[in-house]
CSV table of N, CA and C in Angstrom, one decimal:
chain,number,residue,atom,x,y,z
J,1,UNK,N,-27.3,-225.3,156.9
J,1,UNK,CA,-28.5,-225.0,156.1
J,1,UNK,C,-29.2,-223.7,156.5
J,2,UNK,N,-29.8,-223.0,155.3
J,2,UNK,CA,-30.0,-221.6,155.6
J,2,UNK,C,-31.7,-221.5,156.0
J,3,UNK,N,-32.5,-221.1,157.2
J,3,UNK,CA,-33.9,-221.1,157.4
J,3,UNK,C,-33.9,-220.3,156.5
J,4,UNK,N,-36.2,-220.5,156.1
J,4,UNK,CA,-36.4,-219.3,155.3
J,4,UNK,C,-37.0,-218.6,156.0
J,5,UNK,N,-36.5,-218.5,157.3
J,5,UNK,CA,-36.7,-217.0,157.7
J,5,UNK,C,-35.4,-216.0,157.6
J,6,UNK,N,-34.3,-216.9,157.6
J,6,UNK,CA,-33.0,-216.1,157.3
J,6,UNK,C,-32.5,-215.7,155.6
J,7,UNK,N,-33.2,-216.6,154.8
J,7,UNK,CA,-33.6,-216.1,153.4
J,7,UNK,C,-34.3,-215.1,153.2
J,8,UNK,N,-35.5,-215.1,154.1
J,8,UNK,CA,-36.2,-213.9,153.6
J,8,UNK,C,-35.7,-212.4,154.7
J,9,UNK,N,-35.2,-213.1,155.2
J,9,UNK,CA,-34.0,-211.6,156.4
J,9,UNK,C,-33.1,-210.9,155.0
J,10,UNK,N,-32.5,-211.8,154.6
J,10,UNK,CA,-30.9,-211.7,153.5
J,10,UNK,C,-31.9,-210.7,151.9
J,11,UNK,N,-33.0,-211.2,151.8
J,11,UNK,CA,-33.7,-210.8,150.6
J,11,UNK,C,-33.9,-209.5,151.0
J,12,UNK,N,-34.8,-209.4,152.5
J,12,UNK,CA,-35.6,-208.2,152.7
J,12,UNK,C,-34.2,-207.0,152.6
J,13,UNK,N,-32.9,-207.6,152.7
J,13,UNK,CA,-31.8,-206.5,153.2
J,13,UNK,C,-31.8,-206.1,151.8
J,14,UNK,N,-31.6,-207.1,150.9
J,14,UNK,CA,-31.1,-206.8,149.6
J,14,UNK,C,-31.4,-205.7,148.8
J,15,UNK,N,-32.9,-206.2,148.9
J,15,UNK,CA,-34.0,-205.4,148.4
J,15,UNK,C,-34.0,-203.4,148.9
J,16,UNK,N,-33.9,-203.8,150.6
J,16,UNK,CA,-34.1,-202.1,151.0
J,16,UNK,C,-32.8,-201.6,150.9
J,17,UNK,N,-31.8,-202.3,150.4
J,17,UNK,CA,-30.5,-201.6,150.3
J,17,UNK,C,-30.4,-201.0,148.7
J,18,UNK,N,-31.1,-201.5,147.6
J,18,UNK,CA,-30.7,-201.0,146.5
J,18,UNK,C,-32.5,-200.1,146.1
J,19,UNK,N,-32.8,-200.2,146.9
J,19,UNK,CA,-34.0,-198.2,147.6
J,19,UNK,C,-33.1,-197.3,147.6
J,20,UNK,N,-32.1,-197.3,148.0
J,20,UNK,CA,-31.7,-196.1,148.1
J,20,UNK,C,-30.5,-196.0,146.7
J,21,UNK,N,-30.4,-196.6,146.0
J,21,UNK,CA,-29.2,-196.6,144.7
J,21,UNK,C,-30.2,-196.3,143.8
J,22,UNK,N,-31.8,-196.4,143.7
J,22,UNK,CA,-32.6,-195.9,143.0
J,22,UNK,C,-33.3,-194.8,143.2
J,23,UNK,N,-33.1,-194.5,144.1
J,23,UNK,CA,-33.7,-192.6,144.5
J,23,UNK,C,-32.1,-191.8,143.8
J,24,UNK,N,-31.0,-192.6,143.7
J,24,UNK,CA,-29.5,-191.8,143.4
J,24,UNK,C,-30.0,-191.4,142.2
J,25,UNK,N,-29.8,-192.8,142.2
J,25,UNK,CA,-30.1,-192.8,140.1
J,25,UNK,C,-30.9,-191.9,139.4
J,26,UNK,N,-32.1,-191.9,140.4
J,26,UNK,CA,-33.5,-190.9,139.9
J,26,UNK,C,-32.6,-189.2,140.0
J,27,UNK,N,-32.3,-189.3,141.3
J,27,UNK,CA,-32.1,-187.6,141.5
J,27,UNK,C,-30.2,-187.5,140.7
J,28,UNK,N,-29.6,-188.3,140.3
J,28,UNK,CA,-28.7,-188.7,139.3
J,28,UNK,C,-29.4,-187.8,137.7
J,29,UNK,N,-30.4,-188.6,137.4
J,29,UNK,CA,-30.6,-188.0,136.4
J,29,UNK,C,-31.9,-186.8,136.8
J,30,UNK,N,-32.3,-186.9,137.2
J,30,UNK,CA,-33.1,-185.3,137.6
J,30,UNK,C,-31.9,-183.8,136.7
J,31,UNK,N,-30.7,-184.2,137.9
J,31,UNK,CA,-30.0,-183.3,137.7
J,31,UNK,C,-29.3,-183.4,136.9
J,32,UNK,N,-29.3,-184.4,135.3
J,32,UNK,CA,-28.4,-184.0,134.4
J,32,UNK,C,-29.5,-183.7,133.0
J,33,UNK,N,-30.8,-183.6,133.2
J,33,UNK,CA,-32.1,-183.6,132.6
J,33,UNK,C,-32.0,-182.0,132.9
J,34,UNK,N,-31.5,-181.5,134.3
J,34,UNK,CA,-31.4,-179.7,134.7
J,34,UNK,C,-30.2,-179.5,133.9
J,35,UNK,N,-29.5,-179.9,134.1
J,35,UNK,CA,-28.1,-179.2,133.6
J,35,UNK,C,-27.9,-179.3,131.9
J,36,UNK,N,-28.9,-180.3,131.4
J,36,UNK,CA,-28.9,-180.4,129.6
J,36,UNK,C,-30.1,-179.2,129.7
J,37,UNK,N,-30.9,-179.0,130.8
J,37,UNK,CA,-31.9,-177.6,129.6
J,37,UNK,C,-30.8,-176.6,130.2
J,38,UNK,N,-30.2,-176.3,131.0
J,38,UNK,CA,-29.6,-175.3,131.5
J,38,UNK,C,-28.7,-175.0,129.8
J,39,UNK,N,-27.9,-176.2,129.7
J,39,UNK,CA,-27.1,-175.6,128.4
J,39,UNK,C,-27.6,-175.9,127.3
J,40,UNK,N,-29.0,-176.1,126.9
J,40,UNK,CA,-29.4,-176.1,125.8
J,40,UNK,C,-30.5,-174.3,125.7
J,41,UNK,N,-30.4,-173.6,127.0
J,41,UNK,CA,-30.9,-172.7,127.1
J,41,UNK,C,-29.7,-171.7,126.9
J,42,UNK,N,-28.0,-171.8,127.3
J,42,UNK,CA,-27.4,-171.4,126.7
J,42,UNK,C,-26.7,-171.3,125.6
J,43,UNK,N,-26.9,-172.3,125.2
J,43,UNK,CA,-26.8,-172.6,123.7
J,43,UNK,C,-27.8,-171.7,122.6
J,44,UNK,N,-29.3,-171.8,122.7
J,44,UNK,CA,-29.8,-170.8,122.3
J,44,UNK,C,-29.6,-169.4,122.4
J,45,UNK,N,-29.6,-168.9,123.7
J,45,UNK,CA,-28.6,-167.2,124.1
J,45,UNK,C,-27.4,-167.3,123.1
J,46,UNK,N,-26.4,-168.3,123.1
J,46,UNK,CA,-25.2,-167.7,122.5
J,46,UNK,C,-26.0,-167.8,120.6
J,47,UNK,N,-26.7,-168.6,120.6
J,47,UNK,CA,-27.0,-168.8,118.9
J,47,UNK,C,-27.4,-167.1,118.7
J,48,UNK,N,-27.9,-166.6,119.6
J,48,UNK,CA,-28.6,-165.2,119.4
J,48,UNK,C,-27.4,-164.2,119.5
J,49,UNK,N,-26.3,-164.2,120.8
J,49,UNK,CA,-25.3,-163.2,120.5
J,49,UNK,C,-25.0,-163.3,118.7
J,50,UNK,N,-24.5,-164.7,118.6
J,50,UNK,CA,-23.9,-164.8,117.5
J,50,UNK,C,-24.6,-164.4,115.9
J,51,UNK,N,-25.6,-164.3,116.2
J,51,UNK,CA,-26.5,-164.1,115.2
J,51,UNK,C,-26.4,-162.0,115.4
J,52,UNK,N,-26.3,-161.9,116.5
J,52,UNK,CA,-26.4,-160.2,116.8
J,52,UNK,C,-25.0,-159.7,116.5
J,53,UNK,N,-23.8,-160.8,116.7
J,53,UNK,CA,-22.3,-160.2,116.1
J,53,UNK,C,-22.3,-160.3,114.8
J,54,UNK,N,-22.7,-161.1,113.9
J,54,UNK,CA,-22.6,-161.4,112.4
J,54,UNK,C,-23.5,-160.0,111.9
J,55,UNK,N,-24.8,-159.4,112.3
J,55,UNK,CA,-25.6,-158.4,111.8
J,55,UNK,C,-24.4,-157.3,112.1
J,56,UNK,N,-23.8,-157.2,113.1
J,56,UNK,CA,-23.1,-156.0,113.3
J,56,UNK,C,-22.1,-155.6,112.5
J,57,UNK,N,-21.9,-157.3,111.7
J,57,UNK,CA,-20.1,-157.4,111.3
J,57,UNK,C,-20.4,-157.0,110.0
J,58,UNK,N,-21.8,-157.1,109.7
J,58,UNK,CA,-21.9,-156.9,108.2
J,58,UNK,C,-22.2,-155.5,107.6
J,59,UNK,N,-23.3,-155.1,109.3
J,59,UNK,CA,-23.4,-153.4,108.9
J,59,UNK,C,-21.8,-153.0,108.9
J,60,UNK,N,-21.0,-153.1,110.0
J,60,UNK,CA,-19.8,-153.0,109.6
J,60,UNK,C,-19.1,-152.5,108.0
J,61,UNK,N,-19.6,-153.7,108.1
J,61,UNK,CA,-18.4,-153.7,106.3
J,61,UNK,C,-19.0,-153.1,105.9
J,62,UNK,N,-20.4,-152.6,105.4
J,62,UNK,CA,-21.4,-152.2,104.8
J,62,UNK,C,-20.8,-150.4,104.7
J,63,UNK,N,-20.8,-149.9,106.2
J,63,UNK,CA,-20.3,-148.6,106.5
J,63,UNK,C,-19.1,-148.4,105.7
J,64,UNK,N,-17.9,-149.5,106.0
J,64,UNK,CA,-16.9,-149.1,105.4
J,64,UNK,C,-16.6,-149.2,103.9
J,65,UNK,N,-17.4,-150.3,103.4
J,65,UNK,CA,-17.3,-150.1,101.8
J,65,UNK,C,-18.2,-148.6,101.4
J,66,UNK,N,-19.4,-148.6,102.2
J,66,UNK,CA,-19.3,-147.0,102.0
J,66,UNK,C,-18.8,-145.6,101.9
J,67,UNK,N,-17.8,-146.3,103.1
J,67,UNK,CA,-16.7,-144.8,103.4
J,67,UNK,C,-15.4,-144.9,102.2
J,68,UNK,N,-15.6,-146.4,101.9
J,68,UNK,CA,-14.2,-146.0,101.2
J,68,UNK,C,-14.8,-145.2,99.3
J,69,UNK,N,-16.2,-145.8,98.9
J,69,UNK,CA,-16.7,-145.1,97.7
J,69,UNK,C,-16.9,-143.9,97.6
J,70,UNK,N,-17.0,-142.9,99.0
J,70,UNK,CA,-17.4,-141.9,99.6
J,70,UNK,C,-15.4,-141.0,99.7
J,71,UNK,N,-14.5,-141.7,99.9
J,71,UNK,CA,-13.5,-141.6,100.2
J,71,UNK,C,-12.8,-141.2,98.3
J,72,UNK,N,-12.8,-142.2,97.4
J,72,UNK,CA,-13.1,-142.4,96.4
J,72,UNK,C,-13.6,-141.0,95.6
J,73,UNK,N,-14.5,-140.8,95.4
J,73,UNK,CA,-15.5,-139.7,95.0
J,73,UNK,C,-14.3,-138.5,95.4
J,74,UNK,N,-14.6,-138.6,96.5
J,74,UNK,CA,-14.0,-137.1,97.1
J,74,UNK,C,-12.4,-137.3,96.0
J,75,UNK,N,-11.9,-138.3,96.5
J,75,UNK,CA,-10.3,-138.2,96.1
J,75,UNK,C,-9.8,-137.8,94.6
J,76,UNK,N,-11.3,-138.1,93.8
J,76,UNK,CA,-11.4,-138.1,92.1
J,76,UNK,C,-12.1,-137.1,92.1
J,77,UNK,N,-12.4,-136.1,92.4
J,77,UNK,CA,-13.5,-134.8,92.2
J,77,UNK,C,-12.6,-133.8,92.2
Protein backbone atom coordinates (compact mmCIF):
# COMPACT_ATOMS: atom_id res chain seq x y z
CA UNK A 1 0.00 0.00 0.00
CA UNK A 2 1.13 3.40 -1.21
CA UNK A 3 1.48 6.34 1.89
CA UNK A 4 0.16 9.70 0.97
CA UNK A 5 3.15 11.02 1.57
CA UNK A 6 4.64 8.84 -1.20
CA UNK A 7 1.67 9.94 -3.49
CA UNK A 8 2.23 13.21 -3.00
CA UNK A 9 6.40 12.59 -3.52
CA UNK A 10 5.22 10.64 -7.11
CA UNK A 11 2.74 13.79 -7.90
CA UNK A 12 5.16 16.45 -6.78
CA UNK A 13 7.87 14.62 -9.42
CA UNK A 14 5.27 14.45 -12.04
CA UNK A 15 4.31 17.75 -11.92
CA UNK A 16 8.10 19.48 -11.76
CA UNK A 17 9.14 17.12 -14.54
CA UNK A 18 6.62 18.31 -17.20
CA UNK A 19 7.96 22.32 -16.06
CA UNK A 20 10.40 21.80 -18.05
CA UNK A 21 8.44 20.20 -21.48
CA UNK A 22 6.42 23.50 -21.07
CA UNK A 23 9.12 26.11 -21.12
CA UNK A 24 10.24 23.63 -24.51
CA UNK A 25 7.05 23.99 -25.97
CA UNK A 26 6.88 27.77 -25.14
CA UNK A 27 10.48 28.55 -26.51
CA UNK A 28 9.39 25.63 -29.23
CA UNK A 29 7.05 27.95 -30.50
CA UNK A 30 8.67 31.33 -29.73
CA UNK A 31 10.96 30.20 -32.36
CA UNK A 32 8.71 29.13 -35.12
CA UNK A 33 6.43 32.48 -34.41
CA UNK A 34 10.50 34.05 -35.32
CA UNK A 35 11.13 31.99 -38.19
CA UNK A 36 7.23 32.52 -39.76
CA UNK A 37 7.87 36.57 -39.52
CA UNK A 38 11.38 35.94 -40.72
CA UNK A 39 9.83 34.40 -44.00
CA UNK A 40 6.86 36.23 -44.18
CA UNK A 41 9.34 39.27 -44.21
CA UNK A 42 10.98 37.49 -47.03
CA UNK A 43 8.23 36.73 -48.85
CA UNK A 44 7.32 40.36 -48.97
CA UNK A 45 11.16 41.51 -50.23
CA UNK A 46 10.87 38.79 -52.91
CA UNK A 47 6.97 40.08 -53.84
CA UNK A 48 8.92 43.53 -54.38
CA UNK A 49 12.06 42.05 -56.41
CA UNK A 50 9.36 40.46 -58.49
CA UNK A 51 7.24 43.27 -58.93
CA UNK A 52 10.79 45.37 -59.82
CA UNK A 53 11.68 42.31 -62.58
CA UNK A 54 8.13 42.36 -64.23
CA UNK A 55 8.40 46.69 -64.48
CA UNK A 56 11.83 46.06 -66.14
CA UNK A 57 10.50 43.19 -68.34
CA UNK A 58 7.99 45.40 -69.64
CA UNK A 59 10.05 48.58 -70.19
CA UNK A 60 12.03 46.02 -71.94
CA UNK A 61 9.66 45.03 -74.53
CA UNK A 62 8.51 48.50 -74.64
CA UNK A 63 12.18 49.64 -75.88
CA UNK A 64 12.28 46.91 -78.28
CA UNK A 65 8.92 47.17 -79.93
CA UNK A 66 10.21 50.64 -80.25
CA UNK A 67 13.41 49.76 -81.80
CA UNK A 68 11.91 47.46 -84.08
CA UNK A 69 9.10 50.49 -85.52
CA UNK A 70 12.20 52.78 -85.40
CA UNK A 71 14.10 49.80 -87.31
CA UNK A 72 10.97 49.66 -89.67
CA UNK A 73 10.81 53.41 -90.64
CA UNK A 74 14.37 53.53 -91.43
CA UNK A 75 14.18 50.19 -93.55
CA UNK A 76 10.96 51.75 -95.68
CA UNK A 77 12.31 55.36 -96.12
Amino acid sequence: MISSTNEQTLETIKKSSSIPQIIDNNEQERIIVDQLNQMRHQLLVFQDQVTTINKSLEDGDEIIHQLGNETNQYMHA
